[in-house]
PDB file of C-alpha atoms and ligand atoms in Angstrom:
ATOM      1  CA  UNK A   9     -45.782 100.264  78.020  1.00 97.00           C
ATOM      2  CA  UNK A  10     -48.669  99.139  75.778  1.00 98.00           C
ATOM      3  CA  UNK A  11     -48.214  98.839  72.049  1.00 98.00           C
ATOM      4  CA  UNK A  12     -51.117  97.752  69.866  1.00 98.00           C
ATOM      5  CA  UNK A  13     -49.936  97.008  66.359  1.00 98.00           C
ATOM      6  CA  UNK A  14     -52.296  96.628  63.445  1.00 97.00           C
ATOM      7  CA  UNK A  15     -55.063  94.703  65.159  1.00 97.00           C
ATOM      8  CA  UNK A  16     -58.141  93.598  63.278  1.00 97.00           C
ATOM      9  CA  UNK A  17     -60.961  92.004  65.263  1.00 97.00           C
ATOM     10  CA  UNK A  18     -64.182  90.433  63.998  1.00 95.00           C
ATOM     11  CA  UNK A  19     -67.396  89.064  65.436  1.00 94.00           C
ATOM     12  CA  UNK A  20     -67.896  86.018  63.236  1.00 91.00           C
ATOM     13  CA  UNK A  21     -67.807  87.354  59.717  1.00 91.00           C
ATOM     14  CA  UNK A  22     -68.315  90.960  60.727  1.00 93.00           C
ATOM     15  CA  UNK A  23     -64.982  92.737  60.772  1.00 94.00           C
ATOM     16  CA  UNK A  24     -65.181  95.534  63.342  1.00 96.00           C
ATOM     17  CA  UNK A  25     -61.606  96.711  63.942  1.00 96.00           C
ATOM     18  CA  UNK A  26     -59.504  97.431  60.904  1.00 96.00           C
ATOM     19  CA  UNK A  27     -55.793  97.685  61.442  1.00 96.00           C
ATOM     20  CA  UNK A  28     -55.772  99.618  64.721  1.00 97.00           C
ATOM     21  CA  UNK A  29     -52.446 100.761  66.135  1.00 98.00           C
ATOM     22  CA  UNK A  30     -51.988 102.727  69.306  1.00 98.00           C
ATOM     23  CA  UNK A  31     -49.537 103.256  72.117  1.00 98.00           C
ATOM     24  CA  UNK A  32     -49.790 104.067  75.783  1.00 98.00           C
ATOM     25  CA  UNK A  33     -46.740 105.434  77.549  1.00 98.00           C
ATOM     26  CA  UNK A  34     -46.108 104.457  81.118  1.00 98.00           C
ATOM     27  CA  UNK A  35     -47.489 107.059  83.524  1.00 98.00           C
ATOM     28  CA  UNK A  36     -49.875 108.640  81.049  1.00 98.00           C
ATOM     29  CA  UNK A  37     -53.627 108.827  80.537  1.00 98.00           C
ATOM     30  CA  UNK A  38     -54.700 108.059  76.977  1.00 98.00           C
ATOM     31  CA  UNK A  39     -58.249 108.428  75.670  1.00 97.00           C
ATOM     32  CA  UNK A  40     -59.972 106.695  72.766  1.00 96.00           C
ATOM     33  CA  UNK A  41     -62.848 108.788  71.493  1.00 93.00           C
ATOM     34  CA  UNK A  42     -65.563 107.760  69.109  1.00 89.00           C
ATOM     35  CA  UNK A  43     -69.283 107.638  68.517  1.00 86.00           C
ATOM     36  CA  UNK A  44     -71.577 104.744  69.414  1.00 86.00           C
ATOM     37  CA  UNK A  45     -70.532 101.594  67.611  1.00 89.00           C
ATOM     38  CA  UNK A  46     -67.158 102.951  66.453  1.00 92.00           C
ATOM     39  CA  UNK A  47     -65.395  99.960  68.006  1.00 95.00           C
ATOM     40  CA  UNK A  48     -64.177 101.403  71.301  1.00 94.00           C
ATOM     41  CA  UNK A  49     -65.348  98.515  73.476  1.00 94.00           C
ATOM     42  CA  UNK A  50     -64.093  96.000  70.926  1.00 96.00           C
ATOM     43  CA  UNK A  51     -60.641  97.627  71.141  1.00 96.00           C
ATOM     44  CA  UNK A  52     -60.642  97.377  74.938  1.00 96.00           C
ATOM     45  CA  UNK A  53     -61.847  93.781  74.874  1.00 95.00           C
ATOM     46  CA  UNK A  54     -59.100  92.860  72.423  1.00 96.00           C
ATOM     47  CA  UNK A  55     -56.429  94.480  74.594  1.00 96.00           C
ATOM     48  CA  UNK A  56     -57.569  92.737  77.782  1.00 94.00           C
ATOM     49  CA  UNK A  57     -57.928  89.329  76.142  1.00 94.00           C
ATOM     50  CA  UNK A  58     -61.712  88.964  75.996  1.00 94.00           C
ATOM     51  CA  UNK A  59     -61.508  88.901  72.193  1.00 95.00           C
ATOM     52  CA  UNK A  60     -58.768  87.543  69.957  1.00 95.00           C
ATOM     53  CA  UNK A  61     -57.674  89.652  67.017  1.00 96.00           C
ATOM     54  CA  UNK A  62     -57.480  87.994  63.585  1.00 96.00           C
ATOM     55  CA  UNK A  63     -54.434  90.067  62.835  1.00 96.00           C
ATOM     56  CA  UNK A  64     -51.984  92.202  64.700  1.00 97.00           C
ATOM     57  CA  UNK A  65     -50.232  92.182  68.015  1.00 97.00           C
ATOM     58  CA  UNK A  66     -50.654  93.485  71.560  1.00 97.00           C
ATOM     59  CA  UNK A  67     -47.378  94.134  73.361  1.00 97.00           C
ATOM     60  CA  UNK A  68     -47.086  94.931  77.047  1.00 98.00           C
ATOM     61  CA  UNK A  69     -43.662  96.035  78.272  1.00 97.00           C
ATOM     62  CA  UNK A  70     -42.176  94.604  75.087  1.00 96.00           C
ATOM     63  CA  UNK A  71     -43.768  91.189  75.561  1.00 96.00           C
ATOM     64  CA  UNK A  72     -46.237  89.784  73.056  1.00 97.00           C
ATOM     65  CA  UNK A  73     -49.436  89.154  75.052  1.00 97.00           C
ATOM     66  CA  UNK A  74     -51.816  88.752  72.085  1.00 96.00           C
ATOM     67  CA  UNK A  75     -54.477  86.153  72.706  1.00 90.00           C
ATOM     68  CA  UNK A  76     -53.706  85.682  76.402  1.00 94.00           C
ATOM     69  CA  UNK A  77     -56.739  85.131  78.575  1.00 93.00           C
ATOM     70  CA  UNK A  78     -58.058  88.007  80.705  1.00 92.00           C
ATOM     71  CA  UNK A  79     -57.154  86.254  83.977  1.00 91.00           C
ATOM     72  CA  UNK A  80     -53.576  85.849  82.753  1.00 93.00           C
ATOM     73  CA  UNK A  81     -53.446  89.483  81.717  1.00 95.00           C
ATOM     74  CA  UNK A  82     -54.727  90.599  85.121  1.00 94.00           C
ATOM     75  CA  UNK A  83     -51.733  88.827  86.643  1.00 93.00           C
ATOM     76  CA  UNK A  84     -49.483  90.603  84.138  1.00 94.00           C
ATOM     77  CA  UNK A  85     -50.896  93.963  85.223  1.00 96.00           C
ATOM     78  CA  UNK A  86     -53.772  94.836  82.874  1.00 96.00           C
ATOM     79  CA  UNK A  87     -57.202  95.291  84.480  1.00 95.00           C
ATOM     80  CA  UNK A  88     -60.450  96.264  82.774  1.00 94.00           C
ATOM     81  CA  UNK A  89     -63.340  98.199  84.275  1.00 94.00           C
ATOM     82  CA  UNK A  90     -66.015  97.100  81.818  1.00 90.00           C
ATOM     83  CA  UNK A  91     -68.740  99.159  80.260  1.00 88.00           C
ATOM     84  CA  UNK A  92     -71.811  99.152  82.503  1.00 83.00           C
ATOM     85  CA  UNK A  93     -69.613  98.442  85.592  1.00 83.00           C
ATOM     86  CA  UNK A  94     -70.726  94.777  85.974  1.00 88.00           C
ATOM     87  CA  UNK A  95     -70.419  94.678  89.702  1.00 88.00           C
ATOM     88  CA  UNK A  96     -71.929  91.701  91.498  1.00 91.00           C
ATOM     89  CA  UNK A  97     -75.213  93.131  92.703  1.00 89.00           C
ATOM     90  CA  UNK A  98     -76.078  90.240  95.035  1.00 93.00           C
ATOM     91  CA  UNK A  99     -72.765  90.477  96.864  1.00 94.00           C
ATOM     92  CA  UNK A 100     -71.752  93.061  99.420  1.00 95.00           C
ATOM     93  CA  UNK A 101     -69.422  95.932  98.594  1.00 96.00           C
ATOM     94  CA  UNK A 102     -66.675  94.215 100.590  1.00 95.00           C
ATOM     95  CA  UNK A 103     -67.174  90.902  98.759  1.00 95.00           C
ATOM     96  CA  UNK A 104     -67.026  92.729  95.420  1.00 95.00           C
ATOM     97  CA  UNK A 105     -63.711  94.261  96.468  1.00 95.00           C
ATOM     98  CA  UNK A 106     -62.377  90.881  97.555  1.00 93.00           C
ATOM     99  CA  UNK A 107     -63.257  89.494  94.112  1.00 92.00           C
ATOM    100  CA  UNK A 108     -60.836  92.014  92.613  1.00 91.00           C
ATOM    101  CA  UNK A 109     -57.997  90.315  94.474  1.00 90.00           C
ATOM    102  CA  UNK A 110     -59.141  86.733  93.865  1.00 87.00           C
ATOM    103  CA  UNK A 111     -55.929  85.700  92.100  1.00 86.00           C
ATOM    104  CA  UNK A 112     -53.570  87.199  94.656  1.00 86.00           C
ATOM    105  CA  UNK A 113     -51.767  85.064  97.164  1.00 86.00           C
ATOM    106  CA  UNK A 114     -49.863  87.765  99.036  1.00 88.00           C
ATOM    107  CA  UNK A 115     -50.827  88.932 102.487  1.00 89.00           C
ATOM    108  CA  UNK A 116     -51.403  92.581 101.668  1.00 90.00           C
ATOM    109  CA  UNK A 117     -54.953  92.218 100.373  1.00 92.00           C
ATOM    110  CA  UNK A 118     -56.531  93.447 103.595  1.00 93.00           C
ATOM    111  CA  UNK A 119     -54.223  96.428 103.623  1.00 94.00           C
ATOM    112  CA  UNK A 120     -55.079  97.235  99.990  1.00 94.00           C
ATOM    113  CA  UNK A 121     -58.815  96.981 100.710  1.00 95.00           C
ATOM    114  CA  UNK A 122     -58.369  99.474 103.553  1.00 94.00           C
ATOM    115  CA  UNK A 123     -56.405 101.728 101.209  1.00 93.00           C
ATOM    116  CA  UNK A 124     -59.097 101.773  98.487  1.00 93.00           C
ATOM    117  CA  UNK A 125     -61.717 102.385 101.156  1.00 93.00           C
ATOM    118  CA  UNK A 126     -59.776 105.452 102.218  1.00 92.00           C
ATOM    119  CA  UNK A 127     -59.807 106.658  98.630  1.00 90.00           C
ATOM    120  CA  UNK A 128     -63.532 105.899  98.329  1.00 93.00           C
ATOM    121  CA  UNK A 129     -65.003 106.621 101.796  1.00 93.00           C
ATOM    122  CA  UNK A 130     -68.521 105.875 100.561  1.00 94.00           C
ATOM    123  CA  UNK A 131     -67.456 102.262  99.965  1.00 95.00           C
ATOM    124  CA  UNK A 132     -66.206 102.017 103.531  1.00 96.00           C
ATOM    125  CA  UNK A 133     -69.456 103.439 104.821  1.00 96.00           C
ATOM    126  CA  UNK A 134     -71.437 100.928 102.765  1.00 95.00           C
ATOM    127  CA  UNK A 135     -69.128  97.934 102.854  1.00 94.00           C
ATOM    128  CA  UNK A 136     -71.829  95.619 104.188  1.00 95.00           C
ATOM    129  CA  UNK A 137     -74.478  96.785 101.733  1.00 94.00           C
ATOM    130  CA  UNK A 138     -75.282  94.788  98.602  1.00 96.00           C
ATOM    131  CA  UNK A 139     -73.607  96.136  95.471  1.00 94.00           C
ATOM    132  CA  UNK A 140     -76.940  96.404  93.681  1.00 93.00           C
ATOM    133  CA  UNK A 141     -78.247  98.924  96.219  1.00 94.00           C
ATOM    134  CA  UNK A 142     -75.572 101.507  95.366  1.00 94.00           C
ATOM    135  CA  UNK A 143     -76.228 104.463  93.068  1.00 93.00           C
ATOM    136  CA  UNK A 144     -74.749 104.466  89.554  1.00 93.00           C
ATOM    137  CA  UNK A 145     -71.813 106.663  90.576  1.00 93.00           C
ATOM    138  CA  UNK A 146     -71.097 104.540  93.633  1.00 94.00           C
ATOM    139  CA  UNK A 147     -71.216 101.388  91.507  1.00 95.00           C
ATOM    140  CA  UNK A 148     -68.698 102.942  89.131  1.00 94.00           C
ATOM    141  CA  UNK A 149     -66.439 103.727  92.089  1.00 94.00           C
ATOM    142  CA  UNK A 150     -66.832 100.138  93.283  1.00 96.00           C
ATOM    143  CA  UNK A 151     -65.940  98.824  89.813  1.00 96.00           C
ATOM    144  CA  UNK A 152     -62.817 101.020  89.719  1.00 96.00           C
ATOM    145  CA  UNK A 153     -61.860 100.092  93.290  1.00 96.00           C
ATOM    146  CA  UNK A 154     -62.328  96.396  92.513  1.00 95.00           C
ATOM    147  CA  UNK A 155     -60.007  96.692  89.517  1.00 95.00           C
ATOM    148  CA  UNK A 156     -57.403  98.518  91.630  1.00 95.00           C
ATOM    149  CA  UNK A 157     -57.299  95.522  93.974  1.00 95.00           C
ATOM    150  CA  UNK A 158     -55.568  93.532  91.263  1.00 95.00           C
ATOM    151  CA  UNK A 159     -52.739  96.104  91.541  1.00 95.00           C
ATOM    152  CA  UNK A 160     -52.796  96.929  87.828  1.00 96.00           C
ATOM    153  CA  UNK A 161     -50.005  98.728  86.039  1.00 97.00           C
ATOM    154  CA  UNK A 162     -52.451  99.605  83.275  1.00 98.00           C
ATOM    155  CA  UNK A 163     -56.105 100.317  84.032  1.00 97.00           C
ATOM    156  CA  UNK A 164     -58.559 100.106  81.122  1.00 97.00           C
ATOM    157  CA  UNK A 165     -61.753 102.083  81.692  1.00 97.00           C
ATOM    158  CA  UNK A 166     -64.636 101.543  79.286  1.00 95.00           C
ATOM    159  CA  UNK A 167     -67.005 104.536  79.370  1.00 94.00           C
ATOM    160  CA  UNK A 168     -66.718 105.241  83.087  1.00 94.00           C
ATOM    161  CA  UNK A 169     -69.009 108.284  82.868  1.00 92.00           C
ATOM    162  CA  UNK A 170     -71.857 106.531  81.080  1.00 91.00           C
ATOM    163  CA  UNK A 171     -75.291 107.219  82.527  1.00 88.00           C
ATOM    164  CA  UNK A 172     -74.026 109.375  85.384  1.00 90.00           C
ATOM    165  CA  UNK A 173     -75.197 112.848  86.428  1.00 89.00           C
ATOM    166  CA  UNK A 174     -72.804 115.711  85.517  1.00 89.00           C
ATOM    167  CA  UNK A 175     -71.594 116.279  89.070  1.00 90.00           C
ATOM    168  CA  UNK A 176     -70.841 112.590  89.494  1.00 91.00           C
ATOM    169  CA  UNK A 177     -69.071 112.531  86.122  1.00 93.00           C
ATOM    170  CA  UNK A 178     -66.790 115.313  87.357  1.00 92.00           C
ATOM    171  CA  UNK A 179     -66.031 113.214  90.453  1.00 91.00           C
ATOM    172  CA  UNK A 180     -65.177 110.167  88.372  1.00 93.00           C
ATOM    173  CA  UNK A 181     -62.745 112.126  86.175  1.00 95.00           C
ATOM    174  CA  UNK A 182     -61.128 113.576  89.298  1.00 94.00           C
ATOM    175  CA  UNK A 183     -60.690 110.061  90.684  1.00 94.00           C
ATOM    176  CA  UNK A 184     -59.151 108.894  87.380  1.00 95.00           C
ATOM    177  CA  UNK A 185     -56.630 111.722  87.576  1.00 96.00           C
ATOM    178  CA  UNK A 186     -55.777 110.862  91.191  1.00 95.00           C
ATOM    179  CA  UNK A 187     -55.307 107.181  90.405  1.00 95.00           C
ATOM    180  CA  UNK A 188     -52.955 108.147  87.588  1.00 97.00           C
ATOM    181  CA  UNK A 189     -51.018 110.514  89.837  1.00 97.00           C
ATOM    182  CA  UNK A 190     -50.620 107.669  92.305  1.00 94.00           C
ATOM    183  CA  UNK A 191     -48.768 105.713  89.606  1.00 96.00           C
ATOM    184  CA  UNK A 192     -51.280 103.776  87.501  1.00 97.00           C
ATOM    185  CA  UNK A 193     -51.299 104.239  83.737  1.00 98.00           C
ATOM    186  CA  UNK A 194     -54.792 104.666  82.280  1.00 98.00           C
ATOM    187  CA  UNK A 195     -56.398 103.897  78.927  1.00 98.00           C
ATOM    188  CA  UNK A 196     -59.854 105.390  78.760  1.00 97.00           C
ATOM    189  CA  UNK A 197     -62.704 104.991  76.308  1.00 95.00           C
ATOM    190  CA  UNK A 198     -65.215 107.825  76.351  1.00 92.00           C
ATOM    191  CA  UNK A 199     -68.054 109.507  74.546  1.00 86.00           C
ATOM    192  CA  UNK A 200     -67.703 112.396  76.932  1.00 87.00           C
ATOM    193  CA  UNK A 201     -64.881 113.706  74.781  1.00 89.00           C
ATOM    194  CA  UNK A 202     -64.190 117.111  76.238  1.00 90.00           C
ATOM    195  CA  UNK A 203     -63.865 115.995  79.843  1.00 91.00           C
ATOM    196  CA  UNK A 204     -61.880 112.916  78.897  1.00 94.00           C
ATOM    197  CA  UNK A 205     -59.379 114.954  76.882  1.00 94.00           C
ATOM    198  CA  UNK A 206     -59.019 117.447  79.709  1.00 94.00           C
ATOM    199  CA  UNK A 207     -57.662 114.772  82.042  1.00 96.00           C
ATOM    200  CA  UNK A 208     -55.633 112.894  79.456  1.00 97.00           C
ATOM    201  CA  UNK A 209     -52.277 113.368  77.765  1.00 98.00           C
ATOM    202  CA  UNK A 210     -52.977 111.847  74.385  1.00 98.00           C
ATOM    203  CA  UNK A 211     -56.039 110.876  72.373  1.00 97.00           C
ATOM    204  CA  UNK A 212     -57.092 108.670  69.471  1.00 96.00           C
ATOM    205  CA  UNK A 213     -60.279 109.113  67.472  1.00 94.00           C
ATOM    206  CA  UNK A 214     -61.968 105.961  66.280  1.00 94.00           C
ATOM    207  CA  UNK A 215     -64.499 105.923  63.459  1.00 92.00           C
ATOM    208  CA  UNK A 216     -66.068 102.724  62.094  1.00 93.00           C
ATOM    209  CA  UNK A 217     -63.206 100.589  63.315  1.00 95.00           C
ATOM    210  CA  UNK A 218     -60.361 102.808  62.130  1.00 96.00           C
ATOM    211  CA  UNK A 219     -58.240 105.435  63.816  1.00 95.00           C
ATOM    212  CA  UNK A 220     -58.889 108.608  61.879  1.00 93.00           C
ATOM    213  CA  UNK A 221     -57.003 111.086  64.072  1.00 93.00           C
ATOM    214  CA  UNK A 222     -54.618 111.167  66.990  1.00 96.00           C
ATOM    215  CA  UNK A 223     -52.653 113.723  68.911  1.00 96.00           C
ATOM    216  CA  UNK A 224     -51.879 115.377  72.193  1.00 97.00           C
ATOM    217  CA  UNK A 225     -55.091 115.995  74.088  1.00 96.00           C
ATOM    218  CA  UNK A 226     -54.583 119.750  74.066  1.00 95.00           C
ATOM    219  CA  UNK A 227     -54.187 119.733  70.302  1.00 95.00           C
ATOM    220  CA  UNK A 228     -57.314 117.624  69.816  1.00 94.00           C
ATOM    221  CA  UNK A 229     -59.257 119.965  72.102  1.00 91.00           C
ATOM    222  CA  UNK A 230     -58.426 122.874  69.834  1.00 90.00           C
ATOM    223  CA  UNK A 231     -58.689 121.061  66.504  1.00 89.00           C
ATOM    224  CA  UNK A 232     -61.725 122.490  64.686  1.00 85.00           C
ATOM    225  CA  UNK A 233     -62.497 119.171  62.921  1.00 83.00           C
ATOM    226  CA  UNK A 234     -62.458 117.206  66.151  1.00 82.00           C
ATOM    227  CA  UNK A 235     -64.386 119.939  67.951  1.00 76.00           C
ATOM    228  CA  UNK A 236     -67.088 119.844  65.324  1.00 77.00           C
ATOM    229  CA  UNK A 237     -67.450 116.081  65.199  1.00 78.00           C
ATOM    230  CA  UNK A 238     -66.959 115.005  68.791  1.00 74.00           C
ATOM    231  CA  UNK A 239     -66.948 117.886  71.194  1.00 65.00           C
ATOM    232  CA  UNK A 240     -69.950 119.946  70.170  1.00 58.00           C
ATOM    233  CA  UNK A 241     -69.724 123.734  69.973  1.00 45.00           C
ATOM    234  CA  UNK A 242     -69.200 124.905  73.516  1.00 45.00           C
TER     235      UNK A 242
HETATM  236  P1  ATP B 313     -70.656 101.686  72.283  1.00 90.12           P
HETATM  237  O1  ATP B 313     -70.398 103.013  72.815  1.00 90.12           O
HETATM  238  O2  ATP B 313     -72.049 101.534  71.744  1.00 90.12           O
HETATM  239  O3  ATP B 313     -70.255 100.548  73.174  1.00 90.12           O
HETATM  240  P2  ATP B 313     -68.333 101.104  70.776  1.00 90.12           P
HETATM  241  O4  ATP B 313     -67.569 102.133  70.055  1.00 90.12           O
HETATM  242  O5  ATP B 313     -67.777 100.603  72.047  1.00 90.12           O
HETATM  243  O6  ATP B 313     -69.782 101.599  70.972  1.00 90.12           O
HETATM  244  P3  ATP B 313     -68.356  98.384  69.953  1.00 90.12           P
HETATM  245  O7  ATP B 313     -69.194  97.917  71.095  1.00 90.12           O
HETATM  246  O8  ATP B 313     -66.934  98.052  69.957  1.00 90.12           O
HETATM  247  O9  ATP B 313     -68.524  99.927  69.751  1.00 90.12           O
HETATM  248  O10 ATP B 313     -69.042  97.840  68.628  1.00 90.12           O
HETATM  249  C1  ATP B 313     -68.512  98.061  67.336  1.00 90.12           C
HETATM  250  C2  ATP B 313     -69.369  97.360  66.296  1.00 90.12           C
HETATM  251  O11 ATP B 313     -69.356  95.960  66.536  1.00 90.12           O
HETATM  252  C3  ATP B 313     -70.817  97.776  66.298  1.00 90.12           C
HETATM  253  O12 ATP B 313     -71.233  97.895  64.964  1.00 90.12           O
HETATM  254  C4  ATP B 313     -71.524  96.636  66.977  1.00 90.12           C
HETATM  255  O13 ATP B 313     -72.819  96.485  66.469  1.00 90.12           O
HETATM  256  C5  ATP B 313     -70.666  95.450  66.618  1.00 90.12           C
HETATM  257  N1  ATP B 313     -70.691  94.451  67.701  1.00 90.12           N
HETATM  258  C6  ATP B 313     -70.390  94.661  69.001  1.00 90.12           C
HETATM  259  N2  ATP B 313     -70.504  93.513  69.721  1.00 90.12           N
HETATM  260  C7  ATP B 313     -70.890  92.559  68.840  1.00 90.12           C
HETATM  261  C8  ATP B 313     -71.178  91.166  68.956  1.00 90.12           C
HETATM  262  N3  ATP B 313     -71.052  90.525  70.126  1.00 90.12           N
HETATM  263  N4  ATP B 313     -71.550  90.518  67.839  1.00 90.12           N
HETATM  264  C9  ATP B 313     -71.637  91.154  66.655  1.00 90.12           C
HETATM  265  N5  ATP B 313     -71.380  92.454  66.472  1.00 90.12           N
HETATM  266  C10 ATP B 313     -71.021  93.155  67.547  1.00 90.12           C
END
């Protein structure tokens, strides 16, 4: 479904991504692991069109989509849940959800909003509350729900567990699994390596802008080198 081929991305003169290639198969959950500053967010931003790579290609269902703007890519079926959620704190939960469907012209938006509210009952309960009054976990759910309203084929999640309490993190991973089972393909960036690999099918390890390892999630979970560097000894 998604094929990233040899992308290199820079901020001005600083080259951050060096020849990154990765693939996401339709129906799967794929995780990109890596320490702070490894280039995970830069990879996501390049895939969803927020940054243009200097080299390389992003293909989606066989079509070259490199350099397309994020709003065009949302229409094509790629939606990003950005790092730090970035919900609109001065707007209500319902208005935030409506923003997720801003480009749609069909008449099923209301139905889809009801559907995501069923999946996230807390958002239904608080639909008139301002986004900024929600807890961190609830804001993350709102950010995911908002992205789902664009009806993505591929959902990009940038550090969805960041800053959340362990019980809430477990909830978020459960939700990711459910969304995938309902038919959405997921590309996930995480520092929370163990939990991310447990829900995913395949993983890539990013270190200073390069992919240094990849494999089936189960294999990465039992690889002593990966365990040592990214998973801690548990
Ligand atoms: P984090 O978990 O901290 O978000 P990351 O793996 O997502 O880490 P990136 O945010 O992709 O890493 O950053 C990779 C490198 O690019 C870092 O060295 C960072 O300092 C640099 N970088 C990120 N954004 C910019 C920017 N706007 N301008 C210049 N350099 C940047």
